[in-house]
Amino acid sequence: MDIGTRKAGAVVIGAGTIGAATAWHLAKRGVRDVMLVDRNQVGTGNTSKAASLMTSIRHKEAMVPLIKETYDNIDEIENLTGESVGKQTVGTLHIAASPTTSRTLSQLREIADRHQVPYQELDSEQLQEKLPWYNAEKAVRTLFFEHDAFVDAYVLAKVFAEAAKKEGALVIQNTEVLELVRQNKTMTAVKTNRGTIETPIVVDAAGAWANQLSLQVSVPIPMAPVRSIYWITEKNENLFPKDQPMVSMPDAMAYSRPEAGGLLFGLREENSPHFHPDKLEKAPNSEFLGNPEDQWDIIMEHGQDFASFFPGFEDLGIENCITGISTYTPDGYYTFGELPSVAKGFYVAAGCSGAGVAGSGGIGRMISEMVLGQELYADPSAFLVDRITDFDPMSEAFRQRCADARSKKKDGG
């Protein structure tokens, strides 16, 4: 079905959690005729494969207000739509097993205190009670953030989109953006395979494919598509009760959360594969990304540290291994903003660095305030699209820089 030629106050491209949240924030702040466009369906791309740990306190402190905003947004959109996003409030355990990591937990405490986020210090007995599978004798120090949660990212995107519709936005699915149009360095239209949308505002939230669009208007985004990977164990509700906390284990370069009676866990790869956007599938698929042998090789090579904290790990069955695409930046921060001297009215909302679900609401609010010229609720300087210069986002060398950032990441998920 053709859409012909339409006019919009703003077009948001990409209906993952970030794009859907941005459409909602724009619409609820009074931007008329907001259109959310996706070449597939809402939330069905890489969003649907996210582990979706909404860890509230991170060493990258600039992210904290954005994640807090997402938590606030969830309450608001659930009330607005009457739908649940599947939030599971189980808390996060940050476990240090070395003096070095213990010092990093002191830094997390300071960040939590500055943002008035409550936490508890747990002793080994309390840790063992919350985490039956963990060898609590190895823990030097543990911080517990009881209000942290994980969500179903696919459902979160759907509910953000429904909330946007409640505020007057139009969601256009199964529609591919072909061309961005600007005149005199100012955005004027978005051409799709179903028609043209005339608009002065375009938000590029196209995830792994965002640079394919942004480079049309001479805006390089400092990010690259990098593989994410995690495993889900067989069910064992004695070891993995459904209300078990999420876990950040920097000493093992690992994280975990409960998953339907099993354990979802991620291990940091030494060399995370990266991809040229032109070689990625346009439609969602369940195929393993990269070499299928990696799912076992990574466990053999990098699972030993994890197993040293989990005595029964080697005897536990693995039911599934999930791969997806995250968009990593060299410094591990989100990327958003406008370059008005190049493309006025064109905004980037990408480079999630493995935490796009957690920060989606905060990014959406930031973009909407930028579009409307309002005072920004948080400092955007760590995230601005022009903070990194003189790079080619499509080059092998730059994509490797981004992949290296993922390989070295120790917290989050």
Coordinates of C-alpha atoms in Angstrom, one line a residue:
M1 CA 0.0 0.0 0.0
D2 CA 1.5 3.3 -1.1
I3 CA 1.5 6.3 1.3
G4 CA 1.8 8.8 -1.5
T5 CA 3.2 12.2 -0.4
R6 CA 2.7 13.2 3.2
K7 CA 3.8 15.9 5.5
A8 CA 5.2 15.2 9.0
G9 CA 6.4 17.3 11.9
A10 CA 9.2 14.7 12.4
V11 CA 10.2 11.3 11.0
V12 CA 11.9 8.8 13.3
I13 CA 13.6 6.0 11.3
G14 CA 14.0 2.7 13.2
A15 CA 11.4 1.3 15.6
G16 CA 13.6 -0.4 18.2
T17 CA 13.4 0.9 21.8
I18 CA 15.4 4.1 21.0
G19 CA 13.4 5.0 17.9
A20 CA 10.0 4.2 19.5
A21 CA 10.9 6.1 22.7
T22 CA 12.0 9.1 20.6
A23 CA 8.7 9.1 18.7
W24 CA 6.8 9.1 22.0
H25 CA 8.8 11.9 23.5
L26 CA 8.4 14.1 20.4
A27 CA 4.7 13.4 20.2
K28 CA 4.0 14.0 23.9
R29 CA 5.9 17.3 23.8
G30 CA 3.6 18.6 21.1
V31 CA 5.4 17.9 17.8
R32 CA 2.5 17.3 15.4
D33 CA 2.3 14.4 12.9
V34 CA 5.3 12.5 14.2
M35 CA 5.9 9.4 12.0
L36 CA 7.8 6.3 13.2
V37 CA 9.1 4.3 10.2
D38 CA 10.6 0.8 10.1
R39 CA 11.4 -1.5 7.2
N40 CA 10.3 -4.4 9.4
Q41 CA 8.0 -4.3 12.4
V42 CA 8.3 -2.6 15.7
G43 CA 10.9 -4.2 17.9
T44 CA 11.7 -7.2 15.7
G45 CA 15.2 -6.3 14.7
N46 CA 18.3 -6.6 17.0
T47 CA 16.1 -5.1 19.8
S48 CA 14.4 -8.5 20.1
K49 CA 17.7 -10.2 20.9
A50 CA 18.9 -7.9 23.6
A51 CA 19.7 -9.3 27.1
S52 CA 18.1 -6.0 28.3
L53 CA 19.8 -5.6 31.7
M54 CA 18.8 -2.1 32.9
T55 CA 21.8 -1.7 35.2
S56 CA 21.2 1.7 36.8
I57 CA 24.7 2.6 38.1
R58 CA 27.6 2.4 35.7
H59 CA 31.2 3.7 35.6
K60 CA 30.2 5.8 32.7
E61 CA 28.4 8.2 35.0
A62 CA 26.9 10.4 32.2
M63 CA 24.6 7.4 31.3
V64 CA 23.0 7.3 34.7
P65 CA 20.4 10.1 34.2
L66 CA 19.4 8.6 30.9
I67 CA 18.8 5.2 32.4
K68 CA 16.9 6.8 35.3
E69 CA 14.7 8.5 32.7
T70 CA 13.9 5.1 31.1
Y71 CA 12.8 3.7 34.4
D72 CA 10.5 6.7 34.9
N73 CA 9.2 6.4 31.3
I74 CA 8.2 2.7 31.8
D75 CA 5.8 3.7 34.6
E76 CA 4.4 6.4 32.4
I77 CA 3.8 4.4 29.3
E78 CA 2.4 1.5 31.2
N79 CA -0.2 3.8 32.8
L80 CA -0.9 5.5 29.4
T81 CA -1.4 2.3 27.4
G82 CA -2.5 -0.2 30.1
E83 CA 0.2 -2.6 28.8
S84 CA 3.1 -4.1 30.7
V85 CA 6.7 -4.0 29.4
G86 CA 7.5 -7.2 31.3
K87 CA 9.8 -5.4 33.8
Q88 CA 11.3 -7.8 36.3
T89 CA 12.7 -6.0 39.4
V90 CA 15.3 -8.4 40.8
G91 CA 18.2 -6.1 41.6
T92 CA 21.8 -6.1 40.5
L93 CA 24.7 -7.6 42.4
H94 CA 28.1 -6.0 41.6
I95 CA 30.7 -8.6 42.8
A96 CA 34.4 -7.8 43.3
A97 CA 36.7 -10.8 43.7
S98 CA 40.0 -8.8 43.7
P99 CA 41.3 -5.7 45.4
T100 CA 41.4 -3.8 42.1
T101 CA 37.8 -4.5 41.4
S102 CA 36.9 -3.7 45.0
R103 CA 38.3 -0.2 44.4
T104 CA 36.0 0.1 41.3
L105 CA 33.0 -0.7 43.5
S106 CA 34.0 2.2 45.7
Q107 CA 33.7 4.4 42.6
L108 CA 30.2 2.9 41.9
R109 CA 29.2 3.7 45.5
E110 CA 30.3 7.3 45.0
I111 CA 28.3 7.5 41.7
A112 CA 25.2 6.0 43.4
D113 CA 25.5 8.5 46.3
R114 CA 25.7 11.4 43.8
H115 CA 22.5 10.3 42.1
Q116 CA 20.8 9.2 45.3
V117 CA 20.4 5.6 44.1
P118 CA 20.1 3.2 47.2
Y119 CA 22.3 0.2 47.6
Q120 CA 23.4 -2.3 50.2
E121 CA 26.8 -3.9 51.0
L122 CA 26.3 -7.6 51.4
D123 CA 28.4 -10.1 53.4
S124 CA 29.2 -13.6 52.1
E125 CA 26.3 -15.2 53.8
Q126 CA 23.8 -12.7 52.2
L127 CA 25.5 -13.1 48.9
Q128 CA 25.2 -16.9 49.0
E129 CA 21.5 -16.7 49.9
K130 CA 20.8 -14.5 46.9
L131 CA 23.1 -16.4 44.5
P132 CA 23.1 -20.1 45.2
W133 CA 25.4 -21.0 42.3
Y134 CA 28.1 -18.5 43.2
N135 CA 31.2 -19.4 45.3
A136 CA 30.7 -16.7 47.9
E137 CA 34.1 -17.3 49.5
K138 CA 35.7 -15.7 46.4
A139 CA 33.9 -12.4 46.9
V140 CA 35.9 -9.6 48.3
R141 CA 33.1 -7.1 48.2
T142 CA 29.5 -7.0 47.0
L143 CA 27.1 -4.1 46.2
F144 CA 23.4 -4.8 45.8
F145 CA 21.1 -2.4 43.9
E146 CA 17.7 -3.8 44.8
H147 CA 15.6 -1.6 42.5
D148 CA 17.4 -2.6 39.2
A149 CA 15.4 -4.6 36.6
F150 CA 15.5 -6.3 33.3
V151 CA 12.8 -6.1 30.6
D152 CA 11.6 -7.7 27.4
A153 CA 13.1 -5.3 24.9
Y154 CA 10.7 -6.3 22.1
V155 CA 7.7 -5.6 24.4
L156 CA 9.3 -2.3 25.6
A157 CA 9.6 -1.1 22.0
K158 CA 6.0 -2.1 21.3
V159 CA 4.7 -0.3 24.3
F160 CA 6.7 2.9 23.5
A161 CA 5.2 2.8 20.0
E162 CA 1.7 2.3 21.4
A163 CA 2.3 5.3 23.7
A164 CA 3.5 7.3 20.8
K165 CA 0.3 6.5 18.9
K166 CA -1.7 7.5 22.0
E167 CA 0.0 10.9 21.7
G168 CA -0.9 11.2 18.0
A169 CA 2.1 9.7 16.3
L170 CA 1.7 7.4 13.2
V171 CA 3.6 4.1 13.1
I172 CA 4.5 3.0 9.6
Q173 CA 5.8 -0.6 9.4
N174 CA 7.3 -2.7 6.6
T175 CA 8.5 0.5 4.9
E176 CA 12.0 1.0 3.8
V177 CA 13.7 4.4 3.7
L178 CA 15.5 4.8 0.4
E179 CA 16.8 8.4 0.5
L180 CA 17.1 11.4 2.7
V181 CA 16.6 14.7 1.0
R182 CA 18.1 18.1 2.0
Q183 CA 18.2 21.5 0.4
N184 CA 20.8 24.1 1.3
K185 CA 22.0 21.8 4.1
T186 CA 18.5 21.6 5.6
M187 CA 16.3 18.5 5.8
T188 CA 13.2 18.5 3.6
A189 CA 12.0 15.0 3.0
V190 CA 12.4 11.2 3.4
K191 CA 11.8 9.0 0.4
T192 CA 10.6 5.5 1.1
N193 CA 9.6 2.5 -1.1
R194 CA 6.0 3.5 -0.5
G195 CA 6.1 7.2 -1.0
T196 CA 7.6 10.5 0.2
I197 CA 7.3 12.2 3.6
E198 CA 8.0 15.9 3.6
T199 CA 9.5 16.9 6.9
P200 CA 12.0 19.4 8.5
I201 CA 13.1 16.9 11.2
V202 CA 14.6 13.5 10.7
V203 CA 15.9 11.2 13.5
D204 CA 18.2 8.4 12.5
A205 CA 17.6 5.6 15.0
A206 CA 18.3 2.9 12.5
G207 CA 20.7 1.0 14.7
A208 CA 23.3 -1.1 12.8
W209 CA 22.2 0.5 9.5
A210 CA 22.3 4.2 10.8
N211 CA 25.4 5.2 8.9
Q212 CA 23.9 4.0 5.6
L213 CA 21.4 6.9 6.1
S214 CA 23.5 9.5 7.8
L215 CA 26.3 9.4 5.3
Q216 CA 23.7 10.4 2.6
V217 CA 23.7 13.8 4.4
S218 CA 27.4 13.9 5.2
V219 CA 27.1 13.0 8.9
P220 CA 29.4 10.1 9.9
I221 CA 28.4 8.4 13.1
P222 CA 31.3 7.1 15.3
M223 CA 30.0 3.6 15.7
A224 CA 30.1 0.1 14.1
P225 CA 28.0 -3.0 14.2
V226 CA 29.6 -5.5 16.6
R227 CA 28.4 -9.0 17.5
S228 CA 26.8 -9.5 20.9
I229 CA 26.5 -13.0 22.3
Y230 CA 25.0 -14.7 25.3
W231 CA 24.0 -18.2 26.5
I232 CA 21.0 -19.7 28.3
T233 CA 21.5 -22.7 30.5
E234 CA 19.2 -25.6 31.1
K235 CA 16.5 -25.0 33.8
N236 CA 17.5 -25.5 37.5
E237 CA 15.1 -23.5 39.7
N238 CA 17.1 -24.4 42.8
L239 CA 20.2 -22.7 41.4
F240 CA 18.3 -20.1 39.4
P241 CA 15.1 -18.9 41.1
K242 CA 13.1 -16.5 38.9
D243 CA 13.7 -13.6 41.4
Q244 CA 17.5 -14.1 41.4
P245 CA 19.4 -10.8 41.0
M246 CA 21.3 -9.8 37.8
V247 CA 25.0 -10.1 38.3
S248 CA 28.0 -8.0 37.1
M249 CA 31.3 -9.9 37.5
P250 CA 34.2 -7.8 36.2
D251 CA 36.8 -10.3 37.4
A252 CA 35.3 -12.9 35.1
M253 CA 34.4 -10.4 32.4
A254 CA 30.8 -11.8 32.7
Y255 CA 27.3 -10.9 33.5
S256 CA 24.1 -12.8 34.2
R257 CA 20.4 -12.7 34.9
P258 CA 17.6 -15.2 35.5
E259 CA 15.8 -16.6 32.4
A260 CA 12.7 -18.8 32.9
G261 CA 14.3 -21.1 35.4
G262 CA 17.7 -21.0 33.8
L263 CA 20.6 -18.6 33.7
L264 CA 21.3 -16.1 30.9
F265 CA 25.0 -15.3 31.0
G266 CA 27.3 -13.3 28.8
L267 CA 31.1 -13.6 28.4
R268 CA 33.3 -10.9 26.8
E269 CA 35.0 -12.1 23.7
E270 CA 38.6 -11.3 23.2
N271 CA 38.0 -10.4 19.5
S272 CA 34.4 -9.5 18.9
P273 CA 33.4 -9.8 15.2
H274 CA 32.4 -6.6 13.5
F275 CA 30.4 -6.2 10.3
H276 CA 30.1 -3.8 7.4
P277 CA 26.5 -2.5 7.4
D278 CA 26.1 -3.3 3.7
K279 CA 26.6 -7.0 4.5
L280 CA 24.0 -7.3 7.3
E281 CA 20.6 -8.9 6.6
K282 CA 17.8 -6.3 6.3
A283 CA 15.2 -8.6 7.8
P284 CA 15.4 -10.2 11.3
N285 CA 16.8 -13.7 11.4
S286 CA 17.8 -16.3 13.9
E287 CA 21.0 -17.5 12.3
F288 CA 24.2 -17.5 14.3
L289 CA 26.4 -14.5 13.4
G290 CA 29.9 -15.4 12.5
N291 CA 31.6 -18.7 12.9
P292 CA 29.1 -21.2 14.6
E293 CA 32.0 -22.8 16.4
D294 CA 32.5 -19.6 18.4
Q295 CA 29.6 -20.4 20.7
W296 CA 31.7 -23.3 22.2
D297 CA 35.2 -21.9 21.6
I298 CA 34.4 -18.8 23.6
I299 CA 33.2 -20.9 26.5
M300 CA 36.3 -23.1 26.4
E301 CA 38.6 -20.1 26.1
H302 CA 37.0 -17.5 28.3
G303 CA 34.5 -19.5 30.4
Q304 CA 37.2 -20.7 32.8
D305 CA 37.2 -17.5 34.8
F306 CA 33.4 -17.7 35.0
A307 CA 33.6 -21.4 36.0
S308 CA 36.0 -20.6 38.8
F309 CA 33.2 -18.6 40.5
F310 CA 30.5 -21.2 39.6
P311 CA 31.6 -24.7 40.8
G312 CA 28.8 -26.5 38.9
F313 CA 29.2 -24.6 35.6
E314 CA 31.0 -27.3 33.7
D315 CA 28.3 -29.9 34.4
L316 CA 25.4 -27.6 33.4
G317 CA 23.7 -28.0 30.1
I318 CA 23.5 -25.1 27.6
E319 CA 20.1 -24.8 25.9
N320 CA 20.7 -21.9 23.6
C321 CA 23.2 -19.4 22.3
I322 CA 21.9 -16.0 21.0
T323 CA 23.8 -13.6 18.8
G324 CA 22.8 -10.2 17.7
I325 CA 24.2 -6.8 16.7
S326 CA 25.1 -4.0 19.1
T327 CA 26.4 -0.7 17.8
Y328 CA 29.6 0.1 19.6
T329 CA 31.5 3.4 19.8
P330 CA 35.3 3.6 20.5
D331 CA 34.6 5.2 23.9
G332 CA 31.6 3.1 24.8
Y333 CA 29.1 6.0 25.0
Y334 CA 25.8 6.5 23.2
T335 CA 25.9 8.8 20.2
F336 CA 23.2 11.4 19.5
G337 CA 22.7 15.0 18.4
E338 CA 22.7 17.2 15.3
L339 CA 25.3 18.7 13.1
P340 CA 23.4 21.8 11.9
S341 CA 26.2 23.2 9.8
V342 CA 26.0 20.0 7.6
A343 CA 22.4 18.9 7.9
K344 CA 20.1 21.1 9.9
G345 CA 17.1 19.1 11.2
F346 CA 18.9 15.7 11.0
Y347 CA 19.4 14.1 14.4
V348 CA 21.3 10.9 15.3
A349 CA 20.1 8.5 18.0
A350 CA 22.4 5.5 17.8
G351 CA 25.6 3.9 19.0
C352 CA 24.0 2.1 21.9
S353 CA 27.2 0.3 23.1
G354 CA 25.2 -2.6 24.5
A355 CA 23.0 -0.4 26.7
G356 CA 20.5 0.9 24.3
V357 CA 17.5 -0.6 26.0
A358 CA 18.5 0.8 29.4
G359 CA 19.0 4.3 28.0
S360 CA 16.3 4.4 25.3
G361 CA 13.9 6.6 27.2
G362 CA 16.6 9.0 28.2
I363 CA 17.9 9.3 24.6
G364 CA 14.4 9.9 23.4
R365 CA 13.9 12.7 25.8
M366 CA 17.2 14.3 25.0
I367 CA 16.5 14.2 21.3
S368 CA 13.0 15.7 21.7
E369 CA 14.4 18.6 23.9
M370 CA 17.1 19.2 21.3
V371 CA 14.5 19.3 18.5
L372 CA 12.3 21.8 20.4
G373 CA 15.2 23.9 21.6
Q374 CA 14.3 23.2 25.3
E375 CA 16.7 23.2 28.2
L376 CA 18.3 19.7 28.3
Y377 CA 17.6 17.7 31.4
A378 CA 21.2 16.2 31.5
D379 CA 24.6 17.0 30.2
P380 CA 24.9 15.7 26.6
S381 CA 28.6 16.4 26.0
A382 CA 29.8 12.8 26.4
F383 CA 27.4 11.6 23.7
L384 CA 27.5 14.2 21.0
V385 CA 27.9 12.9 17.4
D386 CA 30.8 15.2 16.6
R387 CA 32.9 14.3 19.7
I388 CA 35.0 11.9 17.6
T389 CA 36.5 13.4 14.3
D390 CA 38.5 12.3 11.3
F391 CA 37.3 8.7 10.9
D392 CA 35.6 6.6 8.3
P393 CA 32.8 4.6 10.0
M394 CA 32.8 2.0 7.2
S395 CA 36.5 1.3 7.3
E396 CA 37.9 -1.9 8.6
A397 CA 40.3 -0.1 11.0
F398 CA 37.6 2.0 12.6
R399 CA 35.2 -0.9 13.0
Q400 CA 38.0 -2.8 14.8
R401 CA 38.3 0.1 17.2
C402 CA 34.6 -0.2 18.0
A403 CA 34.9 -4.0 18.4
D404 CA 37.8 -3.5 20.8
A405 CA 35.6 -1.3 23.0
R406 CA 33.1 -4.1 23.4
S407 CA 35.8 -6.7 24.1
K408 CA 37.1 -4.6 27.0
K409 CA 33.7 -3.8 28.5
K410 CA 33.3 -5.1 32.0
D411 CA 30.0 -3.8 33.3
G412 CA 26.4 -3.6 32.1
G413 CA 25.2 -6.2 29.7

